[in-house]
Amino acid sequence: MLLSAEHLSKNYATRPLFDDVSLYLNERERIGVIGVNGTGKSTLLKILAGVETPDTGAVTVGRGTRIAYLPQNPEMHDEYTVLEQVFSGFDPAFREIHDYEVKTMLSRLGIADSGVKIGTLSGGQRKRAALAAALIQPADILILDEPTNHLDHDMVQWLEDRLTRFTGGLIMVTHDRYFLERVVTRIAELSHGRLYFYEANYSRYLELRAERCDMAAASERKRQAFLRREAEWIHRGVRARGTKSRDRIERYYALAEQDAPPADAAVRFTAVSSRLGKKLVELSDVSKSFGGRPVLSHFSYNVKRDDRIGIVGRNGAGKSTLLNLIAGRLAPDSGSVVTGETVRIGYFTQEGRELDGAARVYDFIAGIASTVRTDEGTFSASQLLERFLFSPELQYMPIARLSGGERRRLYLLSILIAAPNILLLDEPTNDLDIETLGILEDYLQTFPGAVIAVSHDRYFLDKLATSIFDVRGDGSVDCSAGNYADYLERRPVPAPEEKSRAAAKPASREPSAKAPRLSYKEQREYETIDSDIAALESEIAAVSASLEEAASDYVRLMELTEKLDGLRTRLDEKTERWVYLTELVEQIEASRGQ
């Protein structure tokens, strides 16, 4: 066991998050923590990582166990370069050994220039730099809060592969359902202050959760039937003369005092839209460049009323630029963007509008619309907030005290109540919980207008999109019918030599990037690593043999077991190091041969 957390409780002011929850993590176990926004998932991870302390309970980690933690909103030094930020806290020797590996990782994460200042990066780039810092640490436990946010599809695939190969323990909060499907071995659902565990990936979790809810509902039906029957018996005036009668009455009151299973509240989206004429948005021969680099080149498209478009492409290719052109926030260099007179665009941006943290939740929404007329009737601002899971207590709370997911949900409500008839969504799934995502997807499918969404959430695109626009980054946009799975089937696959060459060399914007090379220490390490591995394997074999002989000596057995665990850990580290150095030598030889 790598980590044990027992009887944890946490409250914020008068707001309880969880009570008496316990969690255990073993080697090679990968736990996905899910739950509705605001239930305390990020707080739980902070406590497990040792960043916060629980009100009650304790977290225990194994002796010598190392933890790497990626917070939801990493704190960084704006004056540091990306490379300095990633290596902050490490000695120069560690940096020299891992310099090339980190630069390669940053390149895979879309940060080609590791010498830029942190203060110049976008929120997404900062999160990716923090992810690299967490992954490069020698760790037995990885604790990751929303690691897939701001990653494009290729980056997510790379991260999936890396975490699947990780030999330690993993605990993460993520709302990426395909990621949960392919990476985790156990799901922990935080609901109504309790943790429910499922030995399953995402699809199996859905089945097991439905079974648990059905069993809880059946138990509650039986309890209510028993209470009705016993209440009739009591009301008939039975006198509690005998012991059996008294016991029966006591059982009735004890059962009546039990709480019913808590019902899971769900966001209720209400269709609020305005009339839409025949003419929507027409893009004619549109071109746009930044710093001489073409983002869109002679692109034309007429938005249709029933469009459900998913926009994909690597980070920085120009997906948000296309949305900004459609929204009229950005003017094209050439061509035209014409918007119909009846068009009302609701634009849900990636970063979100800047919400005044001091403002109350209710005042923010009432300032946009105090009442809203829908197909289901007229709702006040307070009623709409309740439909979006903001209880009366939360409505009069400052926005600054909301969780990241709750602020995202509040921002989404502010877009929808303005009665748009075209929705532009830039990464709408970031920080929204799975329950809300499912309801949002159903709502968007029936939305009486066009929906155009930039998203890296493959599940979201498979469920919503009827066409995919692939923004290539060279000015071209590939438009294809179907959802994301259909697009993947048609997407050309790079030749094997091109893929290996792309993986071996970090992307660089500099025309004269330095060829990879071994440092002096790496050269010495490479020359001796084979013999080091052989020596470790021999020592492991000797200790294993001693274990069999010490079967009756408990103290000796514990000492040998602990030693064997340490040797195996060192062997894993040496093997991973051997793979890295061998690949680096192959890259050096390949570059010399070119």
mmCIF file of N, CA, C and O in Angstrom, residues 463-498:
data_model
loop_
_atom_site.group_PDB
_atom_site.id
_atom_site.type_symbol
_atom_site.label_atom_id
_atom_site.label_comp_id
_atom_site.label_asym_id
_atom_site.label_seq_id
_atom_site.Cartn_x
_atom_site.Cartn_y
_atom_site.Cartn_z
ATOM 1 N N LYS A 463 -20.749 12.484 -29.342
ATOM 2 C CA LYS A 463 -22.173 12.554 -29.023
ATOM 3 C C LYS A 463 -22.869 13.724 -29.718
ATOM 4 O O LYS A 463 -24.039 13.618 -30.099
ATOM 5 N N LEU A 464 -22.164 14.846 -29.905
ATOM 6 C CA LEU A 464 -22.811 16.064 -30.389
ATOM 7 C C LEU A 464 -22.617 16.321 -31.874
ATOM 8 O O LEU A 464 -23.572 16.650 -32.581
ATOM 9 N N ALA A 465 -21.381 16.212 -32.346
ATOM 10 C CA ALA A 465 -21.042 16.734 -33.673
ATOM 11 C C ALA A 465 -21.663 15.905 -34.804
ATOM 12 O O ALA A 465 -21.696 14.674 -34.742
ATOM 13 N N THR A 466 -22.134 16.613 -35.826
ATOM 14 C CA THR A 466 -22.553 15.970 -37.071
ATOM 15 C C THR A 466 -21.580 16.290 -38.199
ATOM 16 O O THR A 466 -21.691 15.751 -39.296
ATOM 17 N N SER A 467 -20.629 17.199 -37.918
ATOM 18 C CA SER A 467 -19.535 17.468 -38.855
ATOM 19 C C SER A 467 -18.330 17.971 -38.057
ATOM 20 O O SER A 467 -18.481 18.559 -36.986
ATOM 21 N N ILE A 468 -17.143 17.715 -38.598
ATOM 22 C CA ILE A 468 -15.891 18.078 -37.939
ATOM 23 C C ILE A 468 -15.090 18.994 -38.860
ATOM 24 O O ILE A 468 -14.893 18.693 -40.037
ATOM 25 N N PHE A 469 -14.634 20.130 -38.299
ATOM 26 C CA PHE A 469 -13.727 21.036 -39.006
ATOM 27 C C PHE A 469 -12.343 20.876 -38.369
ATOM 28 O O PHE A 469 -12.157 21.187 -37.193
ATOM 29 N N ASP A 470 -11.381 20.401 -39.154
ATOM 30 C CA ASP A 470 -10.013 20.227 -38.681
ATOM 31 C C ASP A 470 -9.196 21.425 -39.137
ATOM 32 O O ASP A 470 -8.881 21.573 -40.318
ATOM 33 N N VAL A 471 -8.850 22.315 -38.173
ATOM 34 C CA VAL A 471 -8.037 23.487 -38.477
ATOM 35 C C VAL A 471 -6.577 23.049 -38.455
ATOM 36 O O VAL A 471 -6.054 22.676 -37.401
ATOM 37 N N ARG A 472 -5.931 23.102 -39.609
ATOM 38 C CA ARG A 472 -4.616 22.476 -39.766
ATOM 39 C C ARG A 472 -3.458 23.327 -39.276
ATOM 40 O O ARG A 472 -2.371 22.824 -39.038
ATOM 41 N N GLY A 473 -3.648 24.646 -39.168
ATOM 42 C CA GLY A 473 -2.552 25.506 -38.732
ATOM 43 C C GLY A 473 -1.739 26.071 -39.874
ATOM 44 O O GLY A 473 -0.851 26.909 -39.645
ATOM 45 N N ASP A 474 -2.001 25.634 -41.109
ATOM 46 C CA ASP A 474 -1.295 26.170 -42.271
ATOM 47 C C ASP A 474 -2.216 27.017 -43.150
ATOM 48 O O ASP A 474 -1.884 27.350 -44.281
ATOM 49 N N GLY A 475 -3.403 27.348 -42.604
ATOM 50 C CA GLY A 475 -4.370 28.131 -43.357
ATOM 51 C C GLY A 475 -5.527 27.307 -43.877
ATOM 52 O O GLY A 475 -6.576 27.860 -44.228
ATOM 53 N N SER A 476 -5.362 25.997 -43.935
ATOM 54 C CA SER A 476 -6.413 25.145 -44.489
ATOM 55 C C SER A 476 -7.320 24.606 -43.387
ATOM 56 O O SER A 476 -6.908 24.468 -42.230
ATOM 57 N N VAL A 477 -8.573 24.316 -43.754
ATOM 58 C CA VAL A 477 -9.544 23.712 -42.845
ATOM 59 C C VAL A 477 -10.179 22.533 -43.571
ATOM 60 O O VAL A 477 -10.763 22.704 -44.649
ATOM 61 N N ASP A 478 -10.043 21.355 -43.004
ATOM 62 C CA ASP A 478 -10.625 20.156 -43.606
ATOM 63 C C ASP A 478 -12.006 19.920 -42.998
ATOM 64 O O ASP A 478 -12.124 19.720 -41.784
ATOM 65 N N CYS A 479 -13.060 19.982 -43.788
ATOM 66 C CA CYS A 479 -14.438 19.816 -43.318
ATOM 67 C C CYS A 479 -14.937 18.429 -43.718
ATOM 68 O O CYS A 479 -14.874 18.053 -44.897
ATOM 69 N N SER A 480 -15.419 17.660 -42.728
ATOM 70 C CA SER A 480 -15.908 16.316 -43.027
ATOM 71 C C SER A 480 -17.185 16.038 -42.249
ATOM 72 O O SER A 480 -17.356 16.526 -41.127
ATOM 73 N N ALA A 481 -18.077 15.272 -42.846
ATOM 74 C CA ALA A 481 -19.342 14.916 -42.194
ATOM 75 C C ALA A 481 -19.106 13.809 -41.184
ATOM 76 O O ALA A 481 -18.189 12.995 -41.315
ATOM 77 N N GLY A 482 -19.951 13.782 -40.140
ATOM 78 C CA GLY A 482 -19.864 12.736 -39.131
ATOM 79 C C GLY A 482 -19.292 13.253 -37.827
ATOM 80 O O GLY A 482 -18.916 14.422 -37.701
ATOM 81 N N ASN A 483 -19.230 12.351 -36.821
ATOM 82 C CA ASN A 483 -18.698 12.745 -35.517
ATOM 83 C C ASN A 483 -17.181 12.525 -35.480
ATOM 84 O O ASN A 483 -16.551 12.261 -36.507
ATOM 85 N N TYR A 484 -16.615 12.595 -34.283
ATOM 86 C CA TYR A 484 -15.155 12.519 -34.174
ATOM 87 C C TYR A 484 -14.625 11.132 -34.536
ATOM 88 O O TYR A 484 -13.575 11.005 -35.164
ATOM 89 N N ALA A 485 -15.353 10.085 -34.159
ATOM 90 C CA ALA A 485 -14.913 8.732 -34.503
ATOM 91 C C ALA A 485 -14.871 8.557 -36.027
ATOM 92 O O ALA A 485 -13.950 7.926 -36.570
ATOM 93 N N ASP A 486 -15.872 9.104 -36.730
ATOM 94 C CA ASP A 486 -15.876 9.042 -38.196
ATOM 95 C C ASP A 486 -14.682 9.795 -38.774
ATOM 96 O O ASP A 486 -14.033 9.344 -39.724
ATOM 97 N N TYR A 487 -14.388 10.950 -38.185
ATOM 98 C CA TYR A 487 -13.247 11.761 -38.650
ATOM 99 C C TYR A 487 -11.934 11.001 -38.473
ATOM 100 O O TYR A 487 -11.063 11.019 -39.352
ATOM 101 N N LEU A 488 -11.780 10.310 -37.326
ATOM 102 C CA LEU A 488 -10.542 9.564 -37.075
ATOM 103 C C LEU A 488 -10.330 8.463 -38.105
ATOM 104 O O LEU A 488 -9.199 8.186 -38.513
ATOM 105 N N GLU A 489 -11.420 7.825 -38.513
ATOM 106 C CA GLU A 489 -11.298 6.745 -39.500
ATOM 107 C C GLU A 489 -10.800 7.261 -40.844
ATOM 108 O O GLU A 489 -10.084 6.565 -41.557
ATOM 109 N N ARG A 490 -11.196 8.509 -41.169
ATOM 110 C CA ARG A 490 -10.812 9.067 -42.470
ATOM 111 C C ARG A 490 -9.492 9.830 -42.419
ATOM 112 O O ARG A 490 -8.906 10.104 -43.459
ATOM 113 N N ARG A 491 -9.022 10.183 -41.207
ATOM 114 C CA ARG A 491 -7.818 11.012 -41.104
ATOM 115 C C ARG A 491 -6.613 10.229 -41.589
ATOM 116 O O ARG A 491 -6.388 9.090 -41.160
ATOM 117 N N PRO A 492 -5.791 10.822 -42.468
ATOM 118 C CA PRO A 492 -4.601 10.104 -42.940
ATOM 119 C C PRO A 492 -3.618 9.872 -41.811
ATOM 120 O O PRO A 492 -3.376 10.753 -40.983
ATOM 121 N N VAL A 493 -3.074 8.656 -41.761
ATOM 122 C CA VAL A 493 -2.108 8.301 -40.723
ATOM 123 C C VAL A 493 -0.697 8.534 -41.265
ATOM 124 O O VAL A 493 -0.375 8.078 -42.365
ATOM 125 N N PRO A 494 0.181 9.262 -40.520
ATOM 126 C CA PRO A 494 1.547 9.490 -40.992
ATOM 127 C C PRO A 494 2.297 8.183 -41.174
ATOM 128 O O PRO A 494 2.023 7.187 -40.503
ATOM 129 N N ALA A 495 3.217 8.183 -42.142
ATOM 130 C CA ALA A 495 4.044 6.996 -42.359
ATOM 131 C C ALA A 495 4.855 6.699 -41.100
ATOM 132 O O ALA A 495 5.171 7.600 -40.336
ATOM 133 N N PRO A 496 5.184 5.416 -40.858
ATOM 134 C CA PRO A 496 5.892 5.052 -39.620
ATOM 135 C C PRO A 496 7.166 5.849 -39.402
ATOM 136 O O PRO A 496 7.464 6.272 -38.305
ATOM 137 N N GLU A 497 7.967 6.063 -40.495
ATOM 138 C CA GLU A 497 9.212 6.791 -40.304
ATOM 139 C C GLU A 497 8.955 8.252 -39.948
ATOM 140 O O GLU A 497 9.701 8.873 -39.199
ATOM 141 N N GLU A 498 7.846 8.833 -40.460
ATOM 142 C CA GLU A 498 7.504 10.214 -40.125
ATOM 143 C C GLU A 498 7.089 10.304 -38.666
ATOM 144 O O GLU A 498 7.447 11.253 -37.964
#
